[in-house]
């Protein structure tokens, strides 16, 4: 790839970041197997940004030495459970935290082997960005395509292709470029993404947290520079306003002293799923369809004129409407769909297979409804992306396109437009386990 | 440039900073649990994490009063000023406070000590489970954070416990988006950690921003200690100096406040929250590594306690 193209891409990203929201918090996931150097990369990021404490470092140094390893085994930093350390495997999604002067980061670290789909889907659901690791010696493999597909399915539009172990191929630009080209060709079939490719060596720390002067043919950012500068959730601020009601508050205000009458205050508590809400805005209440104006927006005593996506507020309205938990305040011009039937891509998460005739509970925003799997349309082979028509059931790690019939209506948007009003979980009404997760098409 | 860009330049930046986002997430979780669970309770120790959680509960419920009772499992080995602070806060926030004592479990025989001065920290789990059964709580909210310890990094925000209070790390419910599944079979309960995603630094920055009162132990004061390895052991009736040890009076503060027998102070001159933030930013040791006498026993000490029902 032309170095000028890299430069241009990066400049564009930084301008986006300045003009749009550069939030103080970025959530990302890392996808790749242990062999690709995922733990090493995370360890490097934490260590080079000064986020590994002296006692942690001493402890993993000692264990690495005890095991006769020449270098520090960074996976010891992230593998938290006794069984994991004994067996040298990672069992579950773990969350890591680090911060730099510019930003706080939350890493969802999903293990790379069995149950991968389930774990990656879980970690990806709340992430803004995915780092897909590729071993420069192996190039784009089936697993890389699977990871890219799952990141896409869960709505992650910022991808980083981290071409690792570049030192082992002598930093040959031709190898890097052919991997990047192959990956871009694959990803463009999935849909629109922003891909930043970065050649690096996690083991040596080259191009991870520090800019690599040693690669004359690469002008792009280091991994950390990129993570610090990309905007997060730029979609949520620009989509129509949605506020699922969590709780209704009713309190008597005023003490009745000096003849003043007590007045009931009624407020609706919830987190703004998307868009903005201003005092004075008109909202439509789903499902009743009644409209009202916002007279107050509060976070405890703090009165706001305006709230943006992700803020948890108390909304008061200019008239009394019957509103309860599970209802939704919406932009009156761009309403969500009100529907008792949804089409969705579902990831089956449970060891218990799908009971096609069984009743399930769906939790969508703050609303829970009974549901039946009406039609299993196809199953996706996550390795080839081929569709297998009309599967009989679903087992753990399956991804299916389904139709669901609902007992009560939900107020939904497509997941590609709204990650909060477009997602749901499926709960088994007998075991109460979370058995599946779905995105609405 | 087009008019949209000018608009953006004229307005205050729409994005929330990271404390706003962490706060919003915690308020959402607190509201979900109180809306969906029949009988939730907040575990309250008087430490800084539970101080932050109580303040968040106040903001989550406002303008209602906090719709949760507080539960303190008292080992009987707490600093007097922490107990006084606990009672003061329960009164200030107008919360009902339940206190259950490990001492009573010892008397009943459900907790058995190997020796009288043994740390009662891990025994809290037994008393906690007895209190959960007594009141029929179906959700216990706590101030644990994932960055505290490696086993905690794997904990869900809403985590199911069986009637023995056991955490099964290999059999956890997947947790996606902010769709929390609070449903449990009778006899089971959920533990809920609204500040899971906060780090020690986030907690201090939030305490500063919201002006949250803390027990004085968190700030620099003079205290008698003895040095054991790199740990400063406070000299108390439960942790007396051994023969031959030199008792020193130093300027120190606590980074975590818990049972006297298992928390140690760090040398510090920080007298304000701003001083503590400055020290935390520069600190080379983890919160527990420097101060906990109980997690040092082994790499899996926390996981083991959690499996036994510890918070």
XYZ file of C-alpha atoms in Angstrom:
752
model
C 0.000 0.000 0.000
C 1.159 3.485 -0.757
C 2.528 5.145 2.375
C 0.747 8.323 1.383
C -2.550 6.484 1.592
C -1.708 5.472 5.155
C -0.868 9.014 6.022
C -4.087 10.271 4.501
C -6.191 7.723 6.360
C -4.634 8.644 9.646
C -5.049 12.367 9.113
C -8.677 11.813 8.271
C -9.174 9.823 11.457
C -7.691 12.547 13.607
C -9.884 15.195 11.997
C -12.925 13.004 12.605
C -11.901 12.664 16.205
C -11.653 16.396 16.676
C -14.916 17.221 14.970
C -16.933 14.359 16.384
C -16.909 12.861 19.816
C -13.593 11.876 21.205
C -14.890 10.410 24.392
C -12.687 9.872 27.385
C -13.503 6.167 27.253
C -12.889 3.625 24.512
C -13.986 -0.015 24.728
C -12.251 -2.446 22.430
C -11.754 -6.169 22.034
C -8.756 -8.185 20.974
C -9.351 -11.213 18.766
C -6.780 -13.800 17.900
C -5.361 -16.970 19.353
C -2.565 -17.308 21.880
C -0.254 -18.200 18.991
C -0.921 -14.892 17.310
C 0.509 -13.149 20.345
C -2.708 -11.712 21.774
C -1.709 -11.945 25.424
C 1.702 -10.554 24.557
C 0.098 -7.626 22.785
C -2.169 -6.836 25.738
C 0.742 -7.243 28.141
C 2.812 -4.878 25.998
C 0.092 -2.255 25.833
C -0.367 -2.360 29.603
C 3.365 -2.410 30.340
C 4.449 0.275 27.886
C 1.725 2.653 29.095
C 2.858 2.199 32.709
C -0.212 0.196 33.683
C 1.566 -2.847 35.138
C 2.397 -2.399 38.800
C 5.779 -3.390 40.180
C 4.373 -6.214 42.319
C 2.430 -7.646 39.347
C 5.541 -7.553 37.183
C 7.680 -9.194 39.870
C 5.107 -11.940 40.291
C 4.865 -12.836 36.593
C 8.643 -12.556 36.155
C 9.130 -15.064 38.955
C 6.553 -17.489 37.502
C 8.046 -17.187 33.998
C 11.485 -18.008 35.369
C 10.131 -20.910 37.384
C 8.712 -22.350 34.166
C 12.112 -21.990 32.480
C 10.973 -19.348 29.996
C 13.515 -16.983 28.451
C 11.098 -14.047 28.257
C 8.174 -12.862 30.368
C 4.974 -14.811 29.685
C 2.495 -11.955 29.474
C -0.498 -14.262 29.507
C 0.196 -14.668 33.246
C -0.939 -11.093 33.621
C -4.351 -11.759 32.146
C -5.173 -15.360 33.067
C -6.963 -14.893 36.345
C -8.320 -18.269 37.399
C -6.442 -21.088 39.065
C -7.470 -23.584 36.359
C -6.295 -21.203 33.670
C -2.863 -20.842 35.163
C -2.556 -24.570 35.794
C -3.632 -25.538 32.301
C -2.189 -22.536 30.478
C -5.551 -21.700 28.876
C -8.017 -18.845 29.069
C -11.544 -19.800 30.065
C -13.653 -16.718 30.015
C -13.947 -13.145 28.857
C -11.830 -10.928 31.081
C -11.897 -7.177 31.254
C -8.712 -5.106 31.530
C -8.306 -1.436 32.226
C -5.585 0.967 31.322
C -5.319 4.633 30.766
C -3.054 7.175 29.180
C -3.013 10.919 29.540
C -5.527 11.110 26.689
C -8.003 8.328 27.350
C -9.259 5.476 29.510
C -9.510 2.083 27.829
C -11.520 -1.031 28.608
C -10.282 -4.185 26.886
C -12.635 -7.133 26.480
C -10.244 -10.031 26.206
C -11.908 -13.139 24.763
C -10.066 -16.452 24.649
C -9.205 -17.879 21.270
C -10.124 -21.535 21.410
C -13.284 -23.509 22.163
C -16.525 -21.581 22.767
C -14.895 -18.809 20.845
C -17.975 -17.554 19.082
C -19.896 -17.247 22.330
C -17.095 -15.410 24.105
C -16.275 -13.111 21.244
C -19.919 -12.180 20.724
C -20.175 -11.371 24.435
C -17.057 -9.197 24.453
C -17.888 -7.516 21.132
C -21.388 -6.470 22.175
C -20.108 -3.489 24.147
C -17.013 -2.651 22.085
C -16.380 0.297 19.768
C -13.362 -1.229 18.084
C -11.834 -4.654 17.413
C -8.165 -5.462 17.066
C -7.808 -8.521 14.836
C -4.405 -10.118 15.197
C -2.702 -11.846 12.322
C 0.624 -13.662 12.418
C 2.697 -12.177 9.567
C 4.068 -15.632 8.775
C 0.590 -17.150 8.371
C -1.360 -14.270 6.890
C -5.154 -14.097 6.802
C -6.501 -17.444 7.990
C -9.994 -18.854 8.488
C -9.992 -17.602 12.045
C -9.239 -14.038 10.923
C -12.272 -14.111 8.635
C -14.432 -15.537 11.432
C -13.322 -12.793 13.813
C -13.988 -10.090 11.231
C -17.434 -11.519 10.553
C -18.359 -11.656 14.244
C -17.078 -8.117 14.845
C -19.193 -6.995 11.897
C -22.242 -8.919 13.133
C -21.991 -7.190 16.516
C -21.842 -3.787 14.858
C -18.184 -2.917 15.296
C -17.235 -0.626 12.442
C -13.713 0.267 13.572
C -11.294 -2.540 12.829
C -7.574 -2.700 13.426
C -5.682 -5.333 11.474
C -2.626 -5.862 13.656
C -0.067 -7.705 11.544
C 2.074 -9.153 14.302
C 5.495 -10.841 14.343
C 6.727 -8.603 11.540
C 10.217 -9.000 12.989
C 10.068 -12.694 12.078
C 9.576 -11.816 8.393
C 12.297 -9.125 8.471
C 9.728 -6.332 8.190
C 9.228 -7.102 4.503
C 6.679 -4.598 3.183
C 5.488 -6.960 0.446
C 4.321 -9.514 3.018
C 2.497 -6.855 5.009
C 0.848 -5.362 1.936
C -0.415 -8.648 0.602
C -2.000 -9.458 3.990
C -3.632 -6.025 4.132
C -4.962 -6.344 0.571
C -6.392 -9.794 1.195
C -8.050 -8.645 4.411
C -9.530 -5.517 2.858
C -10.931 -7.542 -0.029
C -12.671 -9.863 2.441
C -13.971 -7.171 4.777
C -15.404 -5.032 1.979
C -17.794 -7.909 1.209
C -19.204 -7.692 4.753
C -20.134 -4.037 4.647
C -18.730 -0.619 5.453
C -15.870 -0.476 7.923
C -12.946 1.681 8.713
C -9.867 -0.523 8.700
C -6.529 0.599 10.063
C -3.738 -1.860 9.323
C -0.660 -1.671 11.534
C 2.554 -3.710 11.162
C 4.003 -4.495 14.584
C 5.946 -6.771 16.862
C 4.168 -7.292 20.169
C 7.114 -9.160 21.659
C 9.563 -6.316 21.000
C 6.973 -3.604 21.452
C 7.648 -2.211 17.984
C 4.788 0.033 16.831
C 2.638 -0.930 19.824
C 2.891 2.020 22.202
C 5.845 3.715 20.584
C 6.124 4.942 17.044
C 8.435 2.753 14.972
C 11.056 4.918 13.324
C 12.681 1.721 12.130
C 10.033 0.993 9.478
C 10.784 3.507 6.742
C 7.953 2.283 4.531
C 5.222 2.761 7.156
C 3.959 6.251 7.948
C 0.824 5.294 9.837
C 0.136 5.475 13.563
C 1.343 3.123 16.237
C -1.405 0.971 17.752
C -1.672 3.222 20.812
C -1.724 6.419 18.737
C -4.609 4.978 16.774
C -6.540 3.871 19.883
C -6.073 7.308 21.422
C -7.342 9.187 18.416
C -10.352 7.341 16.998
C -13.849 8.541 17.919
C -15.994 6.229 20.006
C -19.691 5.486 19.464
C -19.969 8.259 16.925
C -23.175 6.600 15.743
C -25.135 6.819 19.007
C -25.098 10.605 19.160
C -26.445 10.964 15.649
C -29.328 8.485 15.682
C -32.915 9.390 16.637
C -33.610 9.841 20.334
C -34.652 6.742 22.287
C -35.087 6.524 26.042
C -36.343 3.212 27.459
C -38.031 3.890 30.802
C -36.446 2.016 33.707
C -38.368 3.292 36.685
C -41.162 5.736 37.340
C -40.647 8.086 40.294
C -43.510 9.640 42.194
C -42.780 11.853 45.170
C -44.625 14.616 46.973
C -42.740 17.888 46.722
C -43.191 20.779 49.117
C -44.113 20.393 52.775
C -47.505 22.041 52.788
C -46.181 24.852 55.046
C -47.621 28.392 54.754
C -50.607 27.094 52.901
C -48.470 25.878 49.986
C -50.018 22.786 48.500
C -48.107 19.564 48.164
C -47.557 18.679 44.557
C -46.752 15.281 43.164
C -43.560 15.117 41.128
C -43.553 12.438 38.467
C -40.311 11.542 36.698
C -39.135 8.853 34.346
C -35.718 7.360 34.977
C -33.680 5.888 32.199
C -30.506 5.956 30.133
C -30.578 7.732 26.800
C -29.952 4.928 24.314
C -29.302 7.290 21.432
C -29.678 10.836 20.200
C -30.079 13.989 22.256
C -32.845 15.248 24.481
C -33.398 18.930 25.304
C -35.761 20.610 27.702
C -38.677 21.727 25.527
C -38.385 18.799 23.091
C -41.538 16.964 22.137
C -41.392 13.200 22.692
C -43.737 10.388 21.766
C -44.427 7.737 24.365
C -44.401 4.148 23.090
C -46.661 2.197 23.008
C -49.484 4.650 23.875
C -48.522 7.054 21.073
C -49.244 10.092 23.251
C -47.004 13.112 22.982
C -45.633 15.461 25.630
C -42.960 18.093 26.094
C -39.887 17.662 28.248
C -40.031 20.077 31.175
C -37.009 18.817 33.080
C -33.862 16.727 32.712
C -32.050 15.864 35.915
C -29.150 13.867 37.263
C -30.001 14.084 40.960
C -30.053 17.816 41.864
C -28.220 18.794 38.708
C -30.692 20.262 36.183
C -29.579 19.848 32.572
C -30.770 21.722 29.502
C -29.633 18.869 27.289
C -28.634 15.225 27.661
C -26.785 13.121 25.113
C -26.559 9.381 24.452
C -25.481 7.149 27.344
C -26.436 9.583 30.117
C -28.718 8.300 32.895
C -31.326 10.937 33.655
C -34.727 11.667 35.185
C -37.138 13.160 32.636
C -40.244 15.116 33.587
C -43.018 15.898 31.122
C -45.577 18.681 30.790
C -48.578 16.438 31.288
C -49.669 13.321 33.042
C -49.468 10.293 30.824
C -49.691 6.696 31.928
C -46.079 5.545 31.530
C -44.472 2.497 33.104
C -41.228 0.558 33.035
C -40.626 -0.922 29.597
C -42.251 1.997 27.766
C -40.041 4.161 25.580
C -39.714 7.897 24.989
C -38.919 8.500 21.349
C -38.181 11.151 18.769
C -41.740 11.844 17.464
C -40.602 12.272 13.862
C -38.424 9.176 13.594
C -40.217 6.503 15.569
C -39.032 2.962 16.206
C -41.000 0.078 14.699
C -43.706 -1.334 16.934
C -43.819 -5.019 16.196
C -44.873 -8.453 17.415
C -42.608 -10.207 14.944
C -38.877 -9.693 14.482
C -36.243 -11.073 12.155
C -32.875 -11.374 13.800
C -29.437 -12.926 13.690
C -29.103 -14.920 16.866
C -26.038 -16.449 18.497
C -26.911 -19.509 20.582
C -24.942 -19.317 23.840
C -26.246 -22.216 25.888
C -25.162 -25.823 26.196
C -28.874 -26.680 26.074
C -29.963 -26.750 22.408
C -32.792 -24.565 21.140
C -36.244 -26.055 21.806
C -38.081 -25.058 18.665
C -41.502 -25.420 20.268
C -40.499 -23.982 23.627
C -41.487 -20.599 24.982
C -38.640 -18.199 25.753
C -38.352 -14.794 27.378
C -36.850 -11.926 25.456
C -35.257 -9.004 27.238
C -35.071 -5.981 24.967
C -34.093 -2.607 26.506
C -36.084 -2.514 29.780
C -38.924 -4.676 28.461
C -39.290 -8.442 28.780
C -41.777 -10.385 26.631
C -42.614 -14.016 25.855
C -41.443 -15.273 22.485
C -41.498 -18.288 20.200
C -38.986 -19.203 17.518
C -41.309 -19.059 14.561
C -38.870 -19.919 11.798
C -35.219 -20.915 11.608
C -34.280 -19.506 8.219
C -30.629 -20.445 7.929
C -27.472 -21.135 9.884
C -24.258 -19.272 9.074
C -21.055 -21.270 8.750
C -18.782 -18.782 10.508
C -15.733 -20.112 8.678
C -17.017 -19.928 5.107
C -19.968 -17.548 5.688
C -22.066 -20.034 3.692
C -25.772 -20.330 4.606
C -27.207 -23.717 5.530
C -30.944 -23.509 4.935
C -33.639 -24.470 7.440
C -31.680 -25.922 10.368
C -33.630 -28.178 12.769
C -32.333 -26.560 15.946
C -29.368 -24.634 17.304
C -26.487 -25.639 19.553
C -23.922 -23.543 21.364
C -21.897 -21.209 19.104
C -24.382 -21.450 16.220
C -25.352 -18.271 14.412
C -28.821 -18.338 12.877
C -31.143 -16.056 10.975
C -34.530 -16.485 12.697
C -38.046 -15.135 12.895
C -39.488 -14.618 16.354
C -43.121 -14.254 17.305
C -43.740 -12.040 20.353
C -46.636 -12.060 22.793
C -46.370 -8.295 23.380
C -44.972 -5.697 20.976
C -41.427 -4.370 21.185
C -40.229 -0.967 19.942
C -37.243 -1.734 17.785
C -34.716 -0.317 15.357
C -32.332 -2.227 13.160
C -29.158 -3.128 15.014
C -27.118 -1.467 12.277
C -28.867 1.807 13.163
C -29.075 1.448 16.924
C -27.122 -0.996 19.046
C -29.396 -0.588 22.088
C -32.870 -0.751 20.549
C -31.677 -3.327 18.004
C -30.383 -5.950 20.443
C -31.930 -8.485 22.813
C -31.105 -11.506 24.933
C -33.086 -14.729 25.147
C -33.738 -16.165 28.619
C -34.858 -19.730 29.331
C -37.987 -19.366 31.500
C -37.213 -22.559 33.420
C -33.494 -22.352 34.165
C -33.383 -18.519 33.893
C -30.095 -18.850 31.977
C -29.230 -16.436 29.205
C -29.356 -18.843 26.263
C -28.988 -16.595 23.224
C -28.313 -13.067 22.037
C -29.793 -11.455 18.981
C -29.454 -8.466 16.691
C -32.511 -7.205 14.832
C -32.375 -7.065 11.053
C -16.415 24.337 6.154
C -20.119 23.628 6.294
C -22.490 24.992 8.880
C -22.624 21.763 10.857
C -18.959 22.046 11.783
C -19.474 25.620 12.931
C -22.352 24.487 15.095
C -20.148 21.910 16.707
C -17.464 24.460 17.400
C -19.936 26.865 18.991
C -21.485 24.309 21.303
C -19.951 22.741 24.332
C -18.539 19.357 23.378
C -21.371 16.810 23.368
C -19.313 13.854 24.514
C -19.294 12.844 28.122
C -16.008 12.343 29.881
C -15.175 8.964 31.274
C -16.473 9.633 34.802
C -19.849 10.666 33.387
C -20.022 7.426 31.406
C -19.001 5.275 34.366
C -21.540 7.066 36.546
C -24.311 6.622 33.946
C -23.543 2.903 33.672
C -23.688 2.478 37.465
C -26.981 4.396 37.757
C -28.461 2.201 35.024
C -27.404 -0.997 36.806
C -28.714 0.209 40.186
C -32.070 1.077 38.618
C -32.326 -2.220 36.724
C -31.706 -4.269 39.831
C -34.126 -2.337 42.008
C -36.770 -2.490 39.268
C -36.417 -6.221 38.642
C -35.461 -7.778 41.976
C -37.926 -8.331 44.749
C -35.680 -7.740 47.750
C -32.301 -6.198 46.961
C -29.834 -4.975 49.578
C -26.592 -3.048 49.447
C -23.527 -4.404 51.191
C -21.948 -1.511 53.004
C -18.637 -1.595 54.822
C -17.793 2.077 55.194
C -14.881 1.686 52.773
C -14.317 4.038 49.849
C -15.881 1.759 47.216
C -19.067 1.346 49.217
C -19.053 5.096 49.912
C -19.047 5.682 46.148
C -21.766 3.067 45.647
C -24.012 4.654 48.276
C -23.577 8.053 46.639
C -24.443 6.495 43.254
C -27.552 4.909 44.792
C -28.567 8.347 46.036
C -28.226 9.694 42.490
C -29.957 6.665 40.944
C -33.076 7.052 43.089
C -33.275 10.841 43.363
C -35.738 12.494 43.974
C -36.943 9.378 45.832
C -35.024 8.340 48.900
C -32.686 5.373 48.407
C -34.914 2.312 48.058
C -32.361 -0.104 49.446
C -31.442 -1.187 52.938
C -27.756 -1.434 53.837
C -26.189 -4.591 55.218
C -22.882 -4.630 57.053
C -21.228 -7.889 57.978
C -19.215 -6.829 60.997
C -16.210 -8.989 61.822
C -15.963 -7.241 65.201
C -12.478 -6.255 64.078
C -13.250 -2.905 62.510
C -11.797 0.477 63.341
C -14.154 2.423 65.637
C -14.104 5.458 63.380
C -15.217 3.351 60.389
C -18.178 2.049 62.391
C -19.066 5.592 63.470
C -18.778 6.744 59.848
C -21.007 3.854 58.711
C -23.756 4.829 61.174
C -23.451 8.503 60.260
C -23.804 7.791 56.531
C -26.798 5.469 56.996
C -28.485 8.314 58.873
C -27.493 10.997 56.373
C -28.828 9.015 53.400
C -31.886 7.915 55.395
C -31.221 4.194 54.832
C -32.169 1.319 57.045
C -28.959 -0.370 58.257
C -28.793 -4.047 59.131
C -25.681 -5.204 60.960
C -24.912 -8.881 61.341
C -21.930 -10.010 63.369
C -19.394 -12.723 62.672
C -19.237 -12.958 66.482
C -22.802 -14.366 66.461
C -21.864 -16.972 63.859
C -18.917 -17.949 66.055
C -21.233 -18.264 69.059
C -23.670 -20.373 67.021
C -20.857 -22.582 65.778
C -21.298 -21.884 62.068
C -17.931 -20.125 62.128
C -15.126 -21.947 63.909
C -11.801 -20.232 64.517
C -8.471 -22.016 64.691
C -7.194 -19.439 67.154
C -8.872 -16.417 68.750
C -6.838 -13.768 66.905
C -7.301 -15.356 63.477
C -8.422 -12.989 60.716
C -12.183 -13.076 60.448
C -12.195 -11.642 56.959
C -12.923 -14.859 55.051
C -15.476 -15.903 57.684
C -17.687 -12.971 56.667
C -19.026 -15.190 53.862
C -20.780 -17.467 56.376
C -22.434 -14.593 58.219
C -23.393 -12.992 54.912
C -25.118 -16.180 53.714
C -26.940 -16.418 57.052
C -28.162 -12.823 56.645
C -29.268 -13.465 53.043
C -31.323 -16.453 54.235
C -32.706 -14.534 57.233
C -33.982 -11.570 55.170
C -34.646 -13.438 51.926
C -32.499 -11.079 49.843
C -32.460 -11.948 46.143
C -29.845 -9.389 45.120
C -26.796 -8.059 46.961
C -25.182 -4.964 45.519
C -21.516 -4.442 46.263
C -18.668 -2.116 45.425
C -16.199 -4.715 44.104
C -14.190 -3.721 41.025
C -12.655 -5.873 38.307
C -9.286 -4.158 38.453
C -8.791 -5.126 42.092
C -7.690 -8.680 41.438
C -7.238 -11.138 38.557
C -10.153 -13.395 39.550
C -12.444 -10.364 39.799
C -11.582 -9.435 36.187
C -13.641 -12.474 35.161
C -16.669 -11.623 37.283
C -19.928 -10.554 35.672
C -21.703 -7.357 36.663
C -24.730 -9.465 37.627
C -23.391 -12.746 38.988
C -25.527 -15.705 40.067
C -24.841 -17.459 43.392
C -26.401 -20.693 44.572
C -27.726 -21.306 48.073
C -24.187 -21.902 49.310
C -23.175 -18.538 47.887
C -20.782 -20.223 45.495
C -19.320 -18.493 42.478
C -18.769 -20.889 39.596
C -16.324 -19.117 37.307
C -16.648 -21.738 34.578
C -20.431 -21.605 34.554
C -21.239 -17.917 34.374
C -24.036 -16.404 32.347
C -22.908 -14.554 29.261
C -23.518 -10.832 29.716
C -24.113 -8.773 26.587
C -24.706 -5.079 25.912
C -26.379 -3.616 28.986
C -29.046 -6.331 29.067
C -28.691 -7.678 32.591
C -30.410 -10.944 33.452
C -31.405 -10.693 37.121
C -33.677 -13.748 37.212
C -32.803 -16.553 39.619
C -34.387 -19.720 40.934
C -35.773 -19.557 44.500
C -32.961 -19.879 47.040
C -30.378 -18.447 44.662
C -29.452 -14.798 44.516
C -27.439 -12.406 42.398
C -24.437 -10.354 43.403
C -24.357 -7.090 41.528
C -21.302 -4.907 41.008
C -22.300 -1.530 39.522
C -18.741 -0.140 39.655
C -17.103 -3.199 38.064
C -15.517 -1.075 35.344
C -14.004 1.526 37.672
C -10.335 1.599 38.583
C -8.872 2.831 41.860
C -8.033 6.117 40.138
C -11.589 6.493 38.780
C -12.918 6.017 42.321
C -10.667 8.752 43.718
C -11.412 11.124 40.863
C -15.134 10.587 41.418
C -14.796 11.096 45.181
C -13.096 14.397 44.406
C -15.640 15.489 41.805
C -18.666 14.597 43.937
C -17.085 15.659 47.237
C -17.876 12.334 48.950
C -17.020 12.121 52.647
C -14.728 9.251 53.708
C -13.431 7.913 57.018
C -10.297 9.778 58.165
C -8.237 6.581 57.892
C -7.952 7.148 54.142
C -5.952 10.318 54.725
C -2.459 10.698 56.095
C -2.199 10.354 59.861
C 0.366 9.255 62.446
C 0.215 5.589 63.377
C 2.321 2.974 65.165
C 3.477 0.254 62.804
C 6.024 -2.526 62.546
C 7.704 -3.476 59.277
C 7.268 -7.084 58.118
C 8.988 -7.491 54.771
C 7.663 -4.652 52.650
C 4.348 -4.504 54.516
C 3.581 -1.970 57.230
C 1.575 -3.776 59.885
C -0.474 -1.468 62.121
C 0.102 -2.120 65.810
C -3.304 -2.892 67.296
C -4.712 -5.212 69.953
C -5.351 -7.739 67.157
C -2.008 -7.301 65.436
C 0.475 -6.645 68.251
C 4.198 -6.197 67.664
C 6.163 -9.408 67.992
C 9.059 -9.618 70.363
C 12.139 -8.013 68.836
C 10.193 -5.892 66.375
C 10.687 -2.144 66.427
C 7.526 -0.081 66.704
C 7.743 3.104 64.622
C 5.360 6.021 64.423
C 4.995 7.035 60.805
C 2.824 9.157 58.572
C 0.577 6.799 56.627
C -2.884 6.187 55.143
C -5.018 3.186 54.187
C -5.676 2.415 50.507
C -8.264 -0.203 51.368
C -10.108 -0.303 54.663
C -11.389 -3.609 55.913
C -10.935 -5.937 58.810
C -8.104 -4.688 61.076
C -6.377 -8.057 60.926
C -5.885 -7.993 57.174
C -5.417 -4.431 55.983
C -2.176 -2.546 56.178
C -1.480 1.150 55.586
C 0.997 2.674 53.140
C 3.481 5.417 53.959
C 1.946 8.652 52.754
C 1.726 12.352 53.381
C -1.497 12.805 51.369
C -3.955 14.865 53.357
C -6.434 15.735 50.607
C -8.174 13.749 47.864
C -6.074 15.669 45.324
C -2.902 14.496 47.107
C -4.174 10.907 46.978
C -4.931 11.176 43.255
C -1.396 12.435 42.672
C 0.021 9.510 44.678
C -2.243 6.974 42.933
C -1.131 8.198 39.505
C 2.488 7.693 40.436
C 2.112 4.567 42.516
C 4.049 1.514 41.416
C 2.186 -1.081 43.465
C -1.319 -2.470 43.068
C -3.957 -1.543 45.586
C -4.081 -4.995 47.156
C -0.434 -5.895 46.606
C 0.666 -3.123 48.924
C -1.922 -3.466 51.597
C -3.686 -6.793 51.847
C -2.426 -9.418 54.170
C -4.989 -11.945 52.860
C -4.379 -11.947 49.080
C -0.683 -12.487 49.496
C -1.122 -16.041 50.732
C -1.333 -17.296 47.146
C -2.080 -16.193 43.600
C -5.539 -17.800 43.800
C -6.488 -16.597 47.284
C -9.260 -14.262 46.112
C -10.732 -16.809 43.706
C -10.841 -19.391 46.493
C -12.621 -17.007 48.848
C -15.098 -16.033 46.148
C -15.920 -19.659 45.455
C -16.729 -19.968 49.139
C -19.208 -17.107 48.963
C -16.953 -14.126 49.672
C -17.973 -10.921 48.031
